[in-house]
Amino acid sequence: MNLNEETEASSEIIEASDDLNEVGSLLSEKEEKLIDEVIETVEKNPRITLWSARSAAVLRYLRKTEPEFSISSEASDLIDAAIAEKYPEIWTLFNHL
């Protein structure tokens, strides 16, 4: 990592921290406790399980037809984008993850 990349990464961490502090000041004590519990749980086990026959079929087809295709990586990217779009306010609470 060069100096520019380190500076950029540090800036992103500071921005995420500032965002969390700004949002945190608007949250109730109960909400902050809930967020802390969620973070603790996710840090121990970030996995989720989904059931969708059609999505599973598409992803397995892609794994068999595209070299180095990763079902997990693709599913993560798709789910992250969809959740960030549908729940942007909640998504920002967890920018630092």
mmCIF file of C-alpha atoms in Angstrom:
data_model
loop_
_atom_site.group_PDB
_atom_site.id
_atom_site.type_symbol
_atom_site.label_atom_id
_atom_site.label_comp_id
_atom_site.label_asym_id
_atom_site.label_seq_id
_atom_site.Cartn_x
_atom_site.Cartn_y
_atom_site.Cartn_z
ATOM 1 C CA MET A 1 0.000 0.000 0.000
ATOM 2 C CA ASN A 2 1.487 3.346 -0.987
ATOM 3 C CA LEU A 3 1.163 6.622 0.910
ATOM 4 C CA ASN A 4 -1.792 7.857 -1.187
ATOM 5 C CA GLU A 5 -3.696 4.617 -0.589
ATOM 6 C CA GLU A 6 -2.952 4.767 3.145
ATOM 7 C CA THR A 7 -4.131 8.378 3.313
ATOM 8 C CA GLU A 8 -7.308 7.529 1.399
ATOM 9 C CA ALA A 9 -8.016 4.509 3.620
ATOM 10 C CA SER A 10 -7.465 6.611 6.756
ATOM 11 C CA SER A 11 -9.820 9.290 5.422
ATOM 12 C CA GLU A 12 -12.523 6.691 4.767
ATOM 13 C CA ILE A 13 -12.194 5.314 8.301
ATOM 14 C CA ILE A 14 -12.424 8.817 9.773
ATOM 15 C CA GLU A 15 -15.471 9.625 7.612
ATOM 16 C CA ALA A 16 -17.197 6.388 8.663
ATOM 17 C CA SER A 17 -16.413 7.156 12.302
ATOM 18 C CA ASP A 18 -17.738 10.715 11.915
ATOM 19 C CA ASP A 19 -20.908 9.390 10.249
ATOM 20 C CA LEU A 20 -21.437 6.914 13.078
ATOM 21 C CA ASN A 21 -20.832 9.589 15.731
ATOM 22 C CA GLU A 22 -23.261 11.958 13.997
ATOM 23 C CA VAL A 23 -25.952 9.283 13.716
ATOM 24 C CA GLY A 24 -25.117 8.011 17.200
ATOM 25 C CA SER A 25 -25.948 11.366 18.735
ATOM 26 C CA LEU A 26 -29.465 11.026 17.320
ATOM 27 C CA LEU A 27 -30.032 7.502 18.647
ATOM 28 C CA SER A 28 -31.606 6.564 21.941
ATOM 29 C CA GLU A 29 -29.634 4.585 24.494
ATOM 30 C CA LYS A 30 -31.771 1.529 23.677
ATOM 31 C CA GLU A 31 -30.993 1.853 19.946
ATOM 32 C CA GLU A 32 -27.270 2.241 20.617
ATOM 33 C CA LYS A 33 -27.315 -0.892 22.800
ATOM 34 C CA LEU A 34 -29.146 -2.813 20.077
ATOM 35 C CA ILE A 35 -26.611 -1.697 17.458
ATOM 36 C CA ASP A 36 -23.744 -2.790 19.727
ATOM 37 C CA GLU A 37 -25.392 -6.213 20.185
ATOM 38 C CA VAL A 38 -25.840 -6.599 16.428
ATOM 39 C CA ILE A 39 -22.208 -5.649 15.777
ATOM 40 C CA GLU A 40 -20.978 -8.137 18.383
ATOM 41 C CA THR A 41 -23.068 -10.913 16.824
ATOM 42 C CA VAL A 42 -21.994 -10.098 13.266
ATOM 43 C CA GLU A 43 -18.316 -9.912 14.195
ATOM 44 C CA LYS A 44 -18.560 -13.477 15.569
ATOM 45 C CA ASN A 45 -20.579 -14.838 12.638
ATOM 46 C CA PRO A 46 -21.298 -12.641 9.585
ATOM 47 C CA ARG A 47 -23.101 -15.394 7.667
ATOM 48 C CA ILE A 48 -26.724 -15.395 6.649
ATOM 49 C CA THR A 49 -28.706 -18.209 5.048
ATOM 50 C CA LEU A 50 -31.168 -17.738 2.226
ATOM 51 C CA TRP A 51 -33.622 -20.012 0.468
ATOM 52 C CA SER A 52 -34.289 -19.225 -3.157
ATOM 53 C CA ALA A 53 -34.365 -22.048 -5.674
ATOM 54 C CA ARG A 54 -34.181 -19.731 -8.685
ATOM 55 C CA SER A 55 -31.283 -17.660 -7.321
ATOM 56 C CA ALA A 56 -29.447 -20.813 -6.271
ATOM 57 C CA ALA A 57 -29.907 -22.250 -9.761
ATOM 58 C CA VAL A 58 -28.578 -19.098 -11.452
ATOM 59 C CA LEU A 59 -25.561 -18.863 -9.164
ATOM 60 C CA ARG A 60 -24.715 -22.562 -9.511
ATOM 61 C CA TYR A 61 -25.023 -22.291 -13.292
ATOM 62 C CA LEU A 62 -22.618 -19.347 -13.265
ATOM 63 C CA ARG A 63 -20.178 -21.274 -11.070
ATOM 64 C CA LYS A 64 -20.140 -24.107 -13.630
ATOM 65 C CA THR A 65 -19.847 -21.856 -16.688
ATOM 66 C CA GLU A 66 -17.581 -18.970 -15.609
ATOM 67 C CA PRO A 67 -14.008 -19.607 -14.506
ATOM 68 C CA GLU A 68 -13.267 -18.440 -10.952
ATOM 69 C CA PHE A 69 -16.886 -17.396 -10.336
ATOM 70 C CA SER A 70 -17.597 -17.171 -6.607
ATOM 71 C CA ILE A 71 -21.167 -17.726 -5.467
ATOM 72 C CA SER A 72 -20.387 -16.253 -2.053
ATOM 73 C CA SER A 73 -18.738 -13.127 -3.428
ATOM 74 C CA GLU A 74 -21.479 -12.506 -5.987
ATOM 75 C CA ALA A 75 -24.255 -13.116 -3.454
ATOM 76 C CA SER A 76 -22.584 -10.728 -0.985
ATOM 77 C CA ASP A 77 -22.262 -7.996 -3.606
ATOM 78 C CA LEU A 78 -25.878 -8.369 -4.719
ATOM 79 C CA ILE A 79 -27.302 -8.501 -1.203
ATOM 80 C CA ASP A 80 -25.185 -5.552 -0.019
ATOM 81 C CA ALA A 81 -26.355 -3.411 -2.936
ATOM 82 C CA ALA A 82 -30.016 -4.342 -2.444
ATOM 83 C CA ILE A 83 -30.004 -3.767 1.324
ATOM 84 C CA ALA A 84 -28.096 -0.478 1.014
ATOM 85 C CA GLU A 85 -30.667 0.731 -1.513
ATOM 86 C CA LYS A 86 -33.740 -0.405 0.427
ATOM 87 C CA TYR A 87 -32.539 0.595 3.922
ATOM 88 C CA PRO A 88 -30.001 3.427 3.443
ATOM 89 C CA GLU A 89 -30.425 4.933 6.925
ATOM 90 C CA ILE A 90 -29.817 1.625 8.682
ATOM 91 C CA TRP A 91 -26.996 0.750 6.253
ATOM 92 C CA THR A 92 -25.072 3.870 7.330
ATOM 93 C CA LEU A 93 -25.196 2.747 10.964
ATOM 94 C CA PHE A 94 -22.828 -0.069 10.015
ATOM 95 C CA ASN A 95 -20.464 1.759 7.600
ATOM 96 C CA HIS A 96 -17.441 0.733 9.654
ATOM 97 C CA LEU A 97 -18.039 -3.008 9.140
#
